[in-house]
GROMACS .gro file of C-alpha atoms in nm:
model
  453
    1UNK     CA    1   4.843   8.581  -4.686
    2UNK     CA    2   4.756   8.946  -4.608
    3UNK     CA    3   4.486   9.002  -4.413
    4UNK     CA    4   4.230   9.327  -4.474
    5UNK     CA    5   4.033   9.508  -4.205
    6UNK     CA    6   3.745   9.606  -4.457
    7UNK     CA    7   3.648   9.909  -4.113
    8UNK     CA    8   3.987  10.091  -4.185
    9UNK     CA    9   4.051  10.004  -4.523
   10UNK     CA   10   4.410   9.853  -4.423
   11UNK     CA   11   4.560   9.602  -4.462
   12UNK     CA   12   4.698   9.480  -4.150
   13UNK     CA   13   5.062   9.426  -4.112
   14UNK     CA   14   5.165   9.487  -3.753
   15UNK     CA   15   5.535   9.513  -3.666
   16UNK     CA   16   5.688   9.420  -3.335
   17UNK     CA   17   5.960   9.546  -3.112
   18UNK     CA   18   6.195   9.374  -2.909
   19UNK     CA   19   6.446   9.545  -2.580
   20UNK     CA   20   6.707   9.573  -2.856
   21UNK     CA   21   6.511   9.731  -3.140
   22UNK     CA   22   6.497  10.065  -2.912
   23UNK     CA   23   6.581  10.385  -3.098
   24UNK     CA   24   6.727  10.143  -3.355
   25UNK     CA   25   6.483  10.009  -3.609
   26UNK     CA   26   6.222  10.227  -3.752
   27UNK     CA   27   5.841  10.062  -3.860
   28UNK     CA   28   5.942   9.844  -4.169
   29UNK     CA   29   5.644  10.022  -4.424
   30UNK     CA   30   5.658  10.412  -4.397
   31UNK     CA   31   5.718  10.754  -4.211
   32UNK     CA   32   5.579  11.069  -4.324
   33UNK     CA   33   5.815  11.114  -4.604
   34UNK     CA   34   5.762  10.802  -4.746
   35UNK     CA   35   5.352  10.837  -4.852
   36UNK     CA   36   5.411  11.022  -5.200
   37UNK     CA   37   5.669  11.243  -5.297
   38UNK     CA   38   5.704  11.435  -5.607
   39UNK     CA   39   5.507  11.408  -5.955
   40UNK     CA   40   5.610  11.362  -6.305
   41UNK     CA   41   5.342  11.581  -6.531
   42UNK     CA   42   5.247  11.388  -6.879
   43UNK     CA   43   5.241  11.619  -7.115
   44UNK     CA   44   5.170  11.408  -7.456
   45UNK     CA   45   5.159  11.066  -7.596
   46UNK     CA   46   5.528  11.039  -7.574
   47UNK     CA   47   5.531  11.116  -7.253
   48UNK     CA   48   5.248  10.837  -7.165
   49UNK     CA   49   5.507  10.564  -7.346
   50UNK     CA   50   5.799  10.690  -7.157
   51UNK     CA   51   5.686  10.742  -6.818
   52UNK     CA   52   5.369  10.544  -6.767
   53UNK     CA   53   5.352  10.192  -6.622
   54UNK     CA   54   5.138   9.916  -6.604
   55UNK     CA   55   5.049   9.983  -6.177
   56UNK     CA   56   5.131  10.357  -6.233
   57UNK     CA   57   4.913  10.534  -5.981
   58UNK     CA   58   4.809  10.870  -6.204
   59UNK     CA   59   4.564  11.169  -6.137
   60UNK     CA   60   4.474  11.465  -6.298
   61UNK     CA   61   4.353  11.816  -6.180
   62UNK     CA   62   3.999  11.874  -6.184
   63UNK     CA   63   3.795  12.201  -6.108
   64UNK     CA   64   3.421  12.273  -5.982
   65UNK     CA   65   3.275  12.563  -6.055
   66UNK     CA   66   3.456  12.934  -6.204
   67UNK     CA   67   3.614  13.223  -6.080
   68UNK     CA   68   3.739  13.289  -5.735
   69UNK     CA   69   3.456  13.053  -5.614
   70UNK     CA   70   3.697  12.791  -5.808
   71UNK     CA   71   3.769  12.481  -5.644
   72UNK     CA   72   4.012  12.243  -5.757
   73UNK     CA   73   4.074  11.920  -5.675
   74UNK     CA   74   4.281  11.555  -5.819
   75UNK     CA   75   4.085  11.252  -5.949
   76UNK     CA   76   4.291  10.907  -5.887
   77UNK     CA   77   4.329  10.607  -6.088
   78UNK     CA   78   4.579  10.295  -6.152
   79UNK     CA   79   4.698  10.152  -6.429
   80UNK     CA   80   4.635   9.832  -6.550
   81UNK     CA   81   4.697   9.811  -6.910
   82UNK     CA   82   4.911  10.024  -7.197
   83UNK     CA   83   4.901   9.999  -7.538
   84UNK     CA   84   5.052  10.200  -7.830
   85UNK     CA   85   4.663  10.350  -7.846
   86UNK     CA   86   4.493  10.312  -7.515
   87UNK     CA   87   4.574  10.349  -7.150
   88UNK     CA   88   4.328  10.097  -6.941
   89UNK     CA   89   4.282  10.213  -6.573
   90UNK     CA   90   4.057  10.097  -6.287
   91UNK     CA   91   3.882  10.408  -6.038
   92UNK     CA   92   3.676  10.528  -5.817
   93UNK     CA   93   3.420  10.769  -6.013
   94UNK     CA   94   3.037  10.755  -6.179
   95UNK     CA   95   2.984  10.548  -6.492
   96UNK     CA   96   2.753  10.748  -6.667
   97UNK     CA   97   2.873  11.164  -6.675
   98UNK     CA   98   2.496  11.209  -6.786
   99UNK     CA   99   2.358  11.033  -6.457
  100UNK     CA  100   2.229  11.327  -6.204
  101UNK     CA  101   2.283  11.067  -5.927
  102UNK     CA  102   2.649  11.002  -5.998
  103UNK     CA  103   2.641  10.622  -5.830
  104UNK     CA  104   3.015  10.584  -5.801
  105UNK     CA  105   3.167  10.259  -5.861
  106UNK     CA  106   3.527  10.086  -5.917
  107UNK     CA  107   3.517  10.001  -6.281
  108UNK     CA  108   3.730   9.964  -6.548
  109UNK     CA  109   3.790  10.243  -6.826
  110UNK     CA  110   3.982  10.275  -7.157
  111UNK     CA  111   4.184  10.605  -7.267
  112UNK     CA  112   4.237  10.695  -7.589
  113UNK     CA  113   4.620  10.869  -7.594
  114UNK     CA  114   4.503  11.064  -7.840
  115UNK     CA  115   4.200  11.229  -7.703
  116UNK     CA  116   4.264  11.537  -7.533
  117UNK     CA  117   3.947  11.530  -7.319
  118UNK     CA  118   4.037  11.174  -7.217
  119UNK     CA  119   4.401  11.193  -7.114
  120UNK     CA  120   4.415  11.575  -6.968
  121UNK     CA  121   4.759  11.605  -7.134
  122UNK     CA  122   4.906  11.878  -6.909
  123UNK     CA  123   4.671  11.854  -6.602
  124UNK     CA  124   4.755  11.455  -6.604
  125UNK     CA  125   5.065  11.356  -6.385
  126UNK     CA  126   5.221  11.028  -6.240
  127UNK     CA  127   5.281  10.993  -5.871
  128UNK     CA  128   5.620  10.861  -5.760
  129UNK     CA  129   5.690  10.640  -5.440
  130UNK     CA  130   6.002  10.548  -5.281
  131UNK     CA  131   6.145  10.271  -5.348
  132UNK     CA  132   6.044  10.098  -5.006
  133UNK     CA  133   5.719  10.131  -5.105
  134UNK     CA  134   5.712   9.991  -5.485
  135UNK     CA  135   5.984   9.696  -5.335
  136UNK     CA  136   5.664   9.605  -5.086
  137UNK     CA  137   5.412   9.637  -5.312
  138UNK     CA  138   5.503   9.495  -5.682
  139UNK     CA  139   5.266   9.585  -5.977
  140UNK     CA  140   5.104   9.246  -5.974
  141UNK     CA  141   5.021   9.299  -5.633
  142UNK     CA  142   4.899   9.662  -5.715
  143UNK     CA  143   4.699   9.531  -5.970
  144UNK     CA  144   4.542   9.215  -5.788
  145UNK     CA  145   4.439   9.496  -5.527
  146UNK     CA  146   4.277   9.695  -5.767
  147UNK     CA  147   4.062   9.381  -5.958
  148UNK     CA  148   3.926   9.248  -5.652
  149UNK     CA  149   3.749   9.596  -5.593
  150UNK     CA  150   3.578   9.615  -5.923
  151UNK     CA  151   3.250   9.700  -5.866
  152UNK     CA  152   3.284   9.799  -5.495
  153UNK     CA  153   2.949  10.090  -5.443
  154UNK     CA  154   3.083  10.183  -5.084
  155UNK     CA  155   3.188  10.545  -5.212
  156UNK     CA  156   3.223  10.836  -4.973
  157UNK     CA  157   3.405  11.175  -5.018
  158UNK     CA  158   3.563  11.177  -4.700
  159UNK     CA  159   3.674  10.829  -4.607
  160UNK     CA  160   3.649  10.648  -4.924
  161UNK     CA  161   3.729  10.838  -5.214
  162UNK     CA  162   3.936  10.806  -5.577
  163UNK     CA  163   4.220  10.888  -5.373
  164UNK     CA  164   4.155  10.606  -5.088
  165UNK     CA  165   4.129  10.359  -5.339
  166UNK     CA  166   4.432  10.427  -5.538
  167UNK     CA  167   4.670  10.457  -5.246
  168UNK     CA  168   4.511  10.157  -5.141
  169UNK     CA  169   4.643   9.945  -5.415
  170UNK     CA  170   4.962  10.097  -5.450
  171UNK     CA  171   5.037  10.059  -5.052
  172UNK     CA  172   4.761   9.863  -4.904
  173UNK     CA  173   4.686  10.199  -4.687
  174UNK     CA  174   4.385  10.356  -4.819
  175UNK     CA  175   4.393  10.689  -4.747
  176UNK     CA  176   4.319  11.016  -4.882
  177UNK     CA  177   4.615  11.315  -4.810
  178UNK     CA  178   4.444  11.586  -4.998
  179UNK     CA  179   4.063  11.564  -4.804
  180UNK     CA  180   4.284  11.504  -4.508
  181UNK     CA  181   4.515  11.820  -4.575
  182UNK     CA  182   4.234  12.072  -4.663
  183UNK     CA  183   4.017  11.927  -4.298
  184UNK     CA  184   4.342  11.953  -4.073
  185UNK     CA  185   4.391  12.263  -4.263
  186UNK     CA  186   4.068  12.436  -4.180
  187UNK     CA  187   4.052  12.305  -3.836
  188UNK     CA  188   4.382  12.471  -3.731
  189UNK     CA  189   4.257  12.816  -3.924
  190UNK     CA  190   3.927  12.825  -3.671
  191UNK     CA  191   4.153  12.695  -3.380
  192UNK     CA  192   4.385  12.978  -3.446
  193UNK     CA  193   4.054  13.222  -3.497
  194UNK     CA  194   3.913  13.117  -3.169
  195UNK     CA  195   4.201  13.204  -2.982
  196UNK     CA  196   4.238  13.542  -3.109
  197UNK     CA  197   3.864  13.572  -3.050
  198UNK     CA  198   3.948  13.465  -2.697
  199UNK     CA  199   4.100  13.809  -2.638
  200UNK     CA  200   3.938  14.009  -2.810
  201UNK     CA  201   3.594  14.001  -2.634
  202UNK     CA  202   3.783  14.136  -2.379
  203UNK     CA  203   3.803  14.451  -2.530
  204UNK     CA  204   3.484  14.405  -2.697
  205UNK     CA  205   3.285  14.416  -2.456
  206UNK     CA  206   3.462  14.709  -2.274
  207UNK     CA  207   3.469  14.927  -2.516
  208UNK     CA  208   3.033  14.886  -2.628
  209UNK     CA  209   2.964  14.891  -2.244
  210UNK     CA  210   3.199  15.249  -2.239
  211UNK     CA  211   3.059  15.366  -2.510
  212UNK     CA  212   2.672  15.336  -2.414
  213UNK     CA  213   2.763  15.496  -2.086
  214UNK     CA  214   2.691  15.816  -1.946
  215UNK     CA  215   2.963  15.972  -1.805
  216UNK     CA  216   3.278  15.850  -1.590
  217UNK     CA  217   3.086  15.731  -1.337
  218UNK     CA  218   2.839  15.496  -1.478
  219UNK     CA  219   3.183  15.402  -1.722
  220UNK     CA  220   3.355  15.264  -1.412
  221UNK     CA  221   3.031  15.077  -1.275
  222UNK     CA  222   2.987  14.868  -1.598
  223UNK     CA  223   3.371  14.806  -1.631
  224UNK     CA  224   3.359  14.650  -1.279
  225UNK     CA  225   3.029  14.466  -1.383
  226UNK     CA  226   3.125  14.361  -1.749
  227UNK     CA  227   3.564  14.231  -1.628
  228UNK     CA  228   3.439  13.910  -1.509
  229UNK     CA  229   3.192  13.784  -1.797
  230UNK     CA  230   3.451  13.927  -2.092
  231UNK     CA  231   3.749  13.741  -1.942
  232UNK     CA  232   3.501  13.393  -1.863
  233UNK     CA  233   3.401  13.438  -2.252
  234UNK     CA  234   3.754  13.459  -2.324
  235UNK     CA  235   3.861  13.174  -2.114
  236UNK     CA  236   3.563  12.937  -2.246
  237UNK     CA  237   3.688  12.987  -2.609
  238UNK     CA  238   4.063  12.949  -2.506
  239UNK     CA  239   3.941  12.628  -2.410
  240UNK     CA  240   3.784  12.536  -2.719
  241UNK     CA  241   4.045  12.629  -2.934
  242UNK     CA  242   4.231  12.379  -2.770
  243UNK     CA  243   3.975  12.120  -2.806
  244UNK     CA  244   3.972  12.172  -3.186
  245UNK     CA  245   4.349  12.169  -3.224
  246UNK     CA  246   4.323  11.841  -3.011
  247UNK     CA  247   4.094  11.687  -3.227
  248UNK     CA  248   4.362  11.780  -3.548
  249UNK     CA  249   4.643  11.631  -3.383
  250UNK     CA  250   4.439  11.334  -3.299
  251UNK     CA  251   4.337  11.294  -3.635
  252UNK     CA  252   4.702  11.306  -3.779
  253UNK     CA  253   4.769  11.007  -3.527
  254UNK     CA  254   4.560  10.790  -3.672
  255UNK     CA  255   4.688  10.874  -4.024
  256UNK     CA  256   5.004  10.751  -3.847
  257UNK     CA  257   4.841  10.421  -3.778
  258UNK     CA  258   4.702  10.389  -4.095
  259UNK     CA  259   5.034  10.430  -4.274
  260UNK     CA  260   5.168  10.233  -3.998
  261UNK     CA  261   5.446  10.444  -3.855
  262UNK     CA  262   5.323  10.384  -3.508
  263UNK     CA  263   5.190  10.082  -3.335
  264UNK     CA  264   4.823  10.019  -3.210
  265UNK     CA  265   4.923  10.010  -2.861
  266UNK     CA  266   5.112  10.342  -2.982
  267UNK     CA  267   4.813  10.502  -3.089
  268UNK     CA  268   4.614  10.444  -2.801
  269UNK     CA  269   4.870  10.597  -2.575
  270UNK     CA  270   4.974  10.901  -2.709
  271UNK     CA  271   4.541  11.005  -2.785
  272UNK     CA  272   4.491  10.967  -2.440
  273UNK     CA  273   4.808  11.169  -2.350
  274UNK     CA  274   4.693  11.409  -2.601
  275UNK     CA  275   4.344  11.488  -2.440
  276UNK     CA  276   4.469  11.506  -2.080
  277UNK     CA  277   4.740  11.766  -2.220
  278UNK     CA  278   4.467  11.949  -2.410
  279UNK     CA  279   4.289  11.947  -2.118
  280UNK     CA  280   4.510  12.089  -1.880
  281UNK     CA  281   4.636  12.364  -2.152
  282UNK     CA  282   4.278  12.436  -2.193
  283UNK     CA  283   4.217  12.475  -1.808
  284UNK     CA  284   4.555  12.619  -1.712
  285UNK     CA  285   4.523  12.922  -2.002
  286UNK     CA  286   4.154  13.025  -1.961
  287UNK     CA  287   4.250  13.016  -1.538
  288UNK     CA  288   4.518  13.235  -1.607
  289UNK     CA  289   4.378  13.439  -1.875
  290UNK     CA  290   4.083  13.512  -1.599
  291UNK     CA  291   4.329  13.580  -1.359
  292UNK     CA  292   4.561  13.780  -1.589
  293UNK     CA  293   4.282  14.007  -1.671
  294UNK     CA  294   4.157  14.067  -1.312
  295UNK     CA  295   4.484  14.192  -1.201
  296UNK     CA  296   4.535  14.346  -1.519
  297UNK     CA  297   4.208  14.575  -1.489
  298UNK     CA  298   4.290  14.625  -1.120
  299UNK     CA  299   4.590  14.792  -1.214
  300UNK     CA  300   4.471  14.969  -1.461
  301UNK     CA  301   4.181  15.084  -1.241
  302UNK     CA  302   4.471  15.353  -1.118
  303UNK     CA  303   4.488  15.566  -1.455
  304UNK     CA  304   4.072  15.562  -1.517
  305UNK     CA  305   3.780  15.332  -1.700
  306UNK     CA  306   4.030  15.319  -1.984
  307UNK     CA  307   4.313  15.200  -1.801
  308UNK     CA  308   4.048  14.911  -1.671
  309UNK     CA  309   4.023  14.840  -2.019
  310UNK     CA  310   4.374  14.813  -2.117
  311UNK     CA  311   4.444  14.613  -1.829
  312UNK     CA  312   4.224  14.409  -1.893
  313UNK     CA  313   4.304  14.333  -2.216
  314UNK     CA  314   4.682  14.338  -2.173
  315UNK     CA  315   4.671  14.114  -1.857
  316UNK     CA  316   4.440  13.827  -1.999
  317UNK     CA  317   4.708  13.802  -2.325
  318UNK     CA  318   4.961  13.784  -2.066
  319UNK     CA  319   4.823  13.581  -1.812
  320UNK     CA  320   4.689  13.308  -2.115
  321UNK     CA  321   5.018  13.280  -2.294
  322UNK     CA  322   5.194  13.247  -1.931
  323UNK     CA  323   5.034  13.043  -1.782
  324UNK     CA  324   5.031  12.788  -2.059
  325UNK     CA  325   5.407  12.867  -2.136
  326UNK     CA  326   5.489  12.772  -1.782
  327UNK     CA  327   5.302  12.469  -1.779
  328UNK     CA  328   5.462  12.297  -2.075
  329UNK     CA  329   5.795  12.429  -1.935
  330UNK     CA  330   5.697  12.255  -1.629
  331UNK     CA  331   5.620  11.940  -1.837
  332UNK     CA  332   5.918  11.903  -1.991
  333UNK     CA  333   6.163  11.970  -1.751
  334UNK     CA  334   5.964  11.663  -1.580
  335UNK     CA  335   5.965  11.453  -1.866
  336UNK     CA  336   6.368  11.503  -1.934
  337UNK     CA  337   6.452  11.446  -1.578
  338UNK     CA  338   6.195  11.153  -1.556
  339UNK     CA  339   6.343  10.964  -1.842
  340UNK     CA  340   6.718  11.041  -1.803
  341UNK     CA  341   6.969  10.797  -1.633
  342UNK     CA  342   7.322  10.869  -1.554
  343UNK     CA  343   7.633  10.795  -1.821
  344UNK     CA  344   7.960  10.753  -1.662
  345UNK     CA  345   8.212  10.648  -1.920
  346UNK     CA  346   8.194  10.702  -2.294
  347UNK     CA  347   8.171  10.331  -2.370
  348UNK     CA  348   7.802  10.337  -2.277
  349UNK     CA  349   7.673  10.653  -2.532
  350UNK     CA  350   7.604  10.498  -2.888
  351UNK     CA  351   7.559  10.737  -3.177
  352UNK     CA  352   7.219  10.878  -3.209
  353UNK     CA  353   7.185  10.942  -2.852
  354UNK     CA  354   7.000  11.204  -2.685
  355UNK     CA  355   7.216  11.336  -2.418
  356UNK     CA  356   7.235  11.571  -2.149
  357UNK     CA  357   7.556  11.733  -2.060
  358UNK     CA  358   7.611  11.988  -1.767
  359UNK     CA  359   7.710  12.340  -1.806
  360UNK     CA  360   7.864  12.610  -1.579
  361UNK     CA  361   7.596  12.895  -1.681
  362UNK     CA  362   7.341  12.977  -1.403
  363UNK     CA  363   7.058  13.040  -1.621
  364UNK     CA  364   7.115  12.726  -1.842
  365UNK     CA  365   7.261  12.410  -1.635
  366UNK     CA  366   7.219  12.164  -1.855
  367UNK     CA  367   7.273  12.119  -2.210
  368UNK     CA  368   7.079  11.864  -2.470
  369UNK     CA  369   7.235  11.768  -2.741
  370UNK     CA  370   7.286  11.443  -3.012
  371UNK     CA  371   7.561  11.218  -3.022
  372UNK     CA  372   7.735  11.189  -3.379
  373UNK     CA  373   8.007  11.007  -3.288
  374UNK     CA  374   8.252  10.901  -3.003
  375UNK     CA  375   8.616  10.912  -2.976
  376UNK     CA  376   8.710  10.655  -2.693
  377UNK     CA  377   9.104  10.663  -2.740
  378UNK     CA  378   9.087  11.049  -2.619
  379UNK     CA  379   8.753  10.988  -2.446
  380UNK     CA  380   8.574  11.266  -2.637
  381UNK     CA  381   8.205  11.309  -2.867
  382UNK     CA  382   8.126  11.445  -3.159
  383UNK     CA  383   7.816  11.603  -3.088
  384UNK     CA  384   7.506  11.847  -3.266
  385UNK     CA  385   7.325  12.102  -3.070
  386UNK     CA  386   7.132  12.401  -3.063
  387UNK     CA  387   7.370  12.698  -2.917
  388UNK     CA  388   7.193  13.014  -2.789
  389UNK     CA  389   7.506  13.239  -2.991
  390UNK     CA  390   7.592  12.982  -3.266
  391UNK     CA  391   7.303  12.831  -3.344
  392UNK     CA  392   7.327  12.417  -3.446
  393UNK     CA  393   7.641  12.358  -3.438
  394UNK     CA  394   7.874  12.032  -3.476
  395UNK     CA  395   8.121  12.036  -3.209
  396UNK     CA  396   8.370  11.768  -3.044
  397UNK     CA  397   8.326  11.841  -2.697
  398UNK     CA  398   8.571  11.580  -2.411
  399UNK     CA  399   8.362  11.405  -2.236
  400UNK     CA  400   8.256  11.431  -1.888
  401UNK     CA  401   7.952  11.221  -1.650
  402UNK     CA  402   7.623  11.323  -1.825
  403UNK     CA  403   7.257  11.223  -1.859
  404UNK     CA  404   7.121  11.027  -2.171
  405UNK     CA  405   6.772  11.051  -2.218
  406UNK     CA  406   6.575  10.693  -2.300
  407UNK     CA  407   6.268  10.673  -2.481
  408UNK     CA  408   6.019  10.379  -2.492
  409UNK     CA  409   5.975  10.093  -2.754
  410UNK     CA  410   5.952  10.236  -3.108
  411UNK     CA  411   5.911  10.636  -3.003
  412UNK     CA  412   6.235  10.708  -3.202
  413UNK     CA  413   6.410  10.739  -3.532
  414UNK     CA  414   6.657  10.507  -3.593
  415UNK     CA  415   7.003  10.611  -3.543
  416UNK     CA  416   7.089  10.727  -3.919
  417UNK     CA  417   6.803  10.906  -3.943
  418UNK     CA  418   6.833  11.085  -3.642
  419UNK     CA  419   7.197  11.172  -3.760
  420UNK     CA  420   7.032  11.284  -4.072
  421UNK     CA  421   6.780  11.472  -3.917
  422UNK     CA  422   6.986  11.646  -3.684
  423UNK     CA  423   7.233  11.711  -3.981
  424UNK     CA  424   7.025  11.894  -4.177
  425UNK     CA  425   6.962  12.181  -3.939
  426UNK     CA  426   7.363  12.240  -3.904
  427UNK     CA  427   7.422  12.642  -3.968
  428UNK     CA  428   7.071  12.767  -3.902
  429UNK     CA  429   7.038  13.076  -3.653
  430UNK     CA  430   6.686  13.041  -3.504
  431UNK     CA  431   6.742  12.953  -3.093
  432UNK     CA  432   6.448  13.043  -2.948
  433UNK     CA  433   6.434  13.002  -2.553
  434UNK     CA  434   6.074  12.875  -2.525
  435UNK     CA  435   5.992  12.701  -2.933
  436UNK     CA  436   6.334  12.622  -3.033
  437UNK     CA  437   6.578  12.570  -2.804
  438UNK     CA  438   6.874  12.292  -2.728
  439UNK     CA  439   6.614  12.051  -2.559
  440UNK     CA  440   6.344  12.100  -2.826
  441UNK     CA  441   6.552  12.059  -3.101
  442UNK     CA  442   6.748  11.744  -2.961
  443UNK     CA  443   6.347  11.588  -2.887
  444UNK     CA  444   6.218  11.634  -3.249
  445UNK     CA  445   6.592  11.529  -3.403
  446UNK     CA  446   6.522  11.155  -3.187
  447UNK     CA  447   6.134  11.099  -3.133
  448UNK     CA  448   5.924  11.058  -3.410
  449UNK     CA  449   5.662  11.345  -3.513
  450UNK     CA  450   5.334  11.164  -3.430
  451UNK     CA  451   5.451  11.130  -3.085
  452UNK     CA  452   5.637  11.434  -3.002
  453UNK     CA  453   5.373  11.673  -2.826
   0.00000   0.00000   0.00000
């Protein structure tokens, strides 16, 4: 028996993980890949008889209003019947098309294959899953999901949508990717607008207070006056952006515990580690940003009220992206050296690993890679890293005492997929010291996405 929490609209199928499942099993239902991959458009009644199922889950574009006020969006439905005349589905969507009041329920409807307004022939498209998915969920279990909420009046756009419904009786998730796309979309566009608007004032201000002044004099006054309130404006919208980018990422974790590629007790974790690390990027850039621009503007004092300006602007930018830079460095040399333990013979690496190896360069001691394979007869690895010259690379390298890094219950891929993972980035040139370099790219390659922040 499966049992539904009606709150979340899932079906709850917790998975547990023993010492021995580290790094080696991944969640039994899905990753991020595995929610829906590509389409197959319908173009005609052929292609209805050919390509269409009984549990299909089908949509077809839709479009409000004209012109470049346009907006276009999918309308969901499943499959329950087919005949050589008629396509039976069950959805989410009003009963009457007259009714002003649009009182959305799951009913039943009938398509005639033939009618162009009815099937949307080139608009109308299937939606594939992979073959995890349709082995867990059969079509007579896609179907009994989608009788038993005939009639359901619980409709909303955001939560509980066409969309919800029909990935809710194809996977037992409901959930709806394309409302959840376009919000994390538009949250990360006014993140991203409130931190360029968190230097700007800077110079805003500056320049309106210069310009309404009479004479150097009275310029240099108001600069002195005006430094402190532009960079505090700055800082206090530095530290919103953050907020708002928080509340994105928080929001894609619990997509990740819907679709049940993290635990509960996963969840809970990495939202609280989320808003302390928001926090502190959010207090450690506007400080510095304030700072920045104070020492900025005092340098700048030498060469005039413009100078003030320019240093003020040029040392808040500098100071904010510092001071944030060096606290995540900070983090994460803490976190690797926190986590690592010591590997003295090859025996004890297994493939997938996240290791650690020394180096003799000054500026970069240490070395993280992924283990592909080991050679114990010549006690030697097969190894894929990001190189600062080469960039990823796959490289036997002889083995000497190293550092593996561990990660908790569940936080990684298993070992094929990190293999694969780290695979597919062989023969790309894009080391970048502080984004994308050996460390960063050996952490995303072994912990999964939801968690890696």
């Amino acid at each position: 028996m499966i049992r539904y929490c009606v709150s979340c609209k899932t079906e709850r199928r917790e998975f547990v993980f023993s010492e021995d499942d580290a790094g080696e099993l991944d969640p039994p239902v899905l990753d991020s890949t595995q929610i829906q991959t590509d389409r197959v458009i319908i173009k005609s009644v052929k292609d209805v008889r050919n390509n269409i199922q009984v549990g299909d889950h089908i949509a077809w574009s839709r479009s409000i209003g004209s012109g470049s006020g346009n907006l276009r969006y999918s309308h969901h439905a499943i499959v329950t019947e087919k005949t050589d005349e008629t396509l039976g589905i069950i959805h989410y969507a009003g009963e009457n098309a007259n009714d002003k009041k649009k009182k959305f329920t799951v009913h039943r409807k009938s398509l005639q294959l033939s009618s162009e307004s009815d099937m949307h022939y080139g608009l109308l498209f299937r939606i594939n899953y992979p073959k995890a998915v349709l082995d867990k969920n059969p079509p007579s279990l896609v179907l009994k999901r989608a009788v038993s909420k005939l009639m359901e009046r619980s409709y909303k756009l955001l939560w509980n949508n066409c969309e919800s419904f029909a990935t809710f009786c194809k996977r037992g998730i409901a959930r709806s990717l394309q409302v959840s796309e376009k919000i994390c979309s538009f949250l990360k566009r006014v993140g991203s607008a409130l931190v360029q608007m968190a230097k700007s004032p800077r110079v805003v201000v500056w320049v309106g207070e210069f310009i309404g002044s009479e004479g150097i004099e009275s310029a240099v006054r108001l600069g002195n006056k005006y430094v402190t309130q532009a960079n505090v404006v700055g800082g206090v919208l530095y530290f919103v952006a953050e907020g708002i980018l928080c509340c994105v990422d928080i929001y894609k974790l619990y997509g990740a515990r819907h679709d049940e590629r993290i635990t509960k007790e996963q969840f809970k974790k990495a939202v609280v580690k989320k808003v302390i690390l928001a926090a502190f990027r959010g207090v450690v850039g506007a400080g510095s940003s304030v700072v920045g621009g104070m020492v900025g503007a005092a340098a700048g004092a030498i060469a005039g009220p413009i100078g003030v300006g320019v240093g003020l602007f040029v040392g808040s930018v500098v100071g904010g992206v510092g001071g944030v830079a060096a606290f995540e460095g900070s983090r994460t040399i803490f976190w690797s050296f926190k986590n690592s333990v010591n590997v003295t013979s090859v025996t004890e690496l297994k493939t997938g690993d996240h290791i650690v190896l020394p180096t003799s360069t000054l500026l970069h001691p240490r070395c993280h890679a992924i283990v592909v394979f080991k050679d114990e007869r010549n006690n030697r690895i097969e190894i894929i890293r990001n190189d600062y010259h080469r960039g990823v690379v796959m490289e036997w390298v002889d083995f000497v005492e190293m550092k593996r890094i561990n990660y908790g219950l569940g936080e990684s891929y298993s070992a094929k997929k990190v293999i694969e993972r780290a695979s597919s980035h062989i023969g790309e040139s894009r080391y970048n010291i502080i984004t994308f370099n050996c460390k960063t790219f050996a952490t995303k390659q072994k912990m999964k996405e939801e968690l890696n922040f």
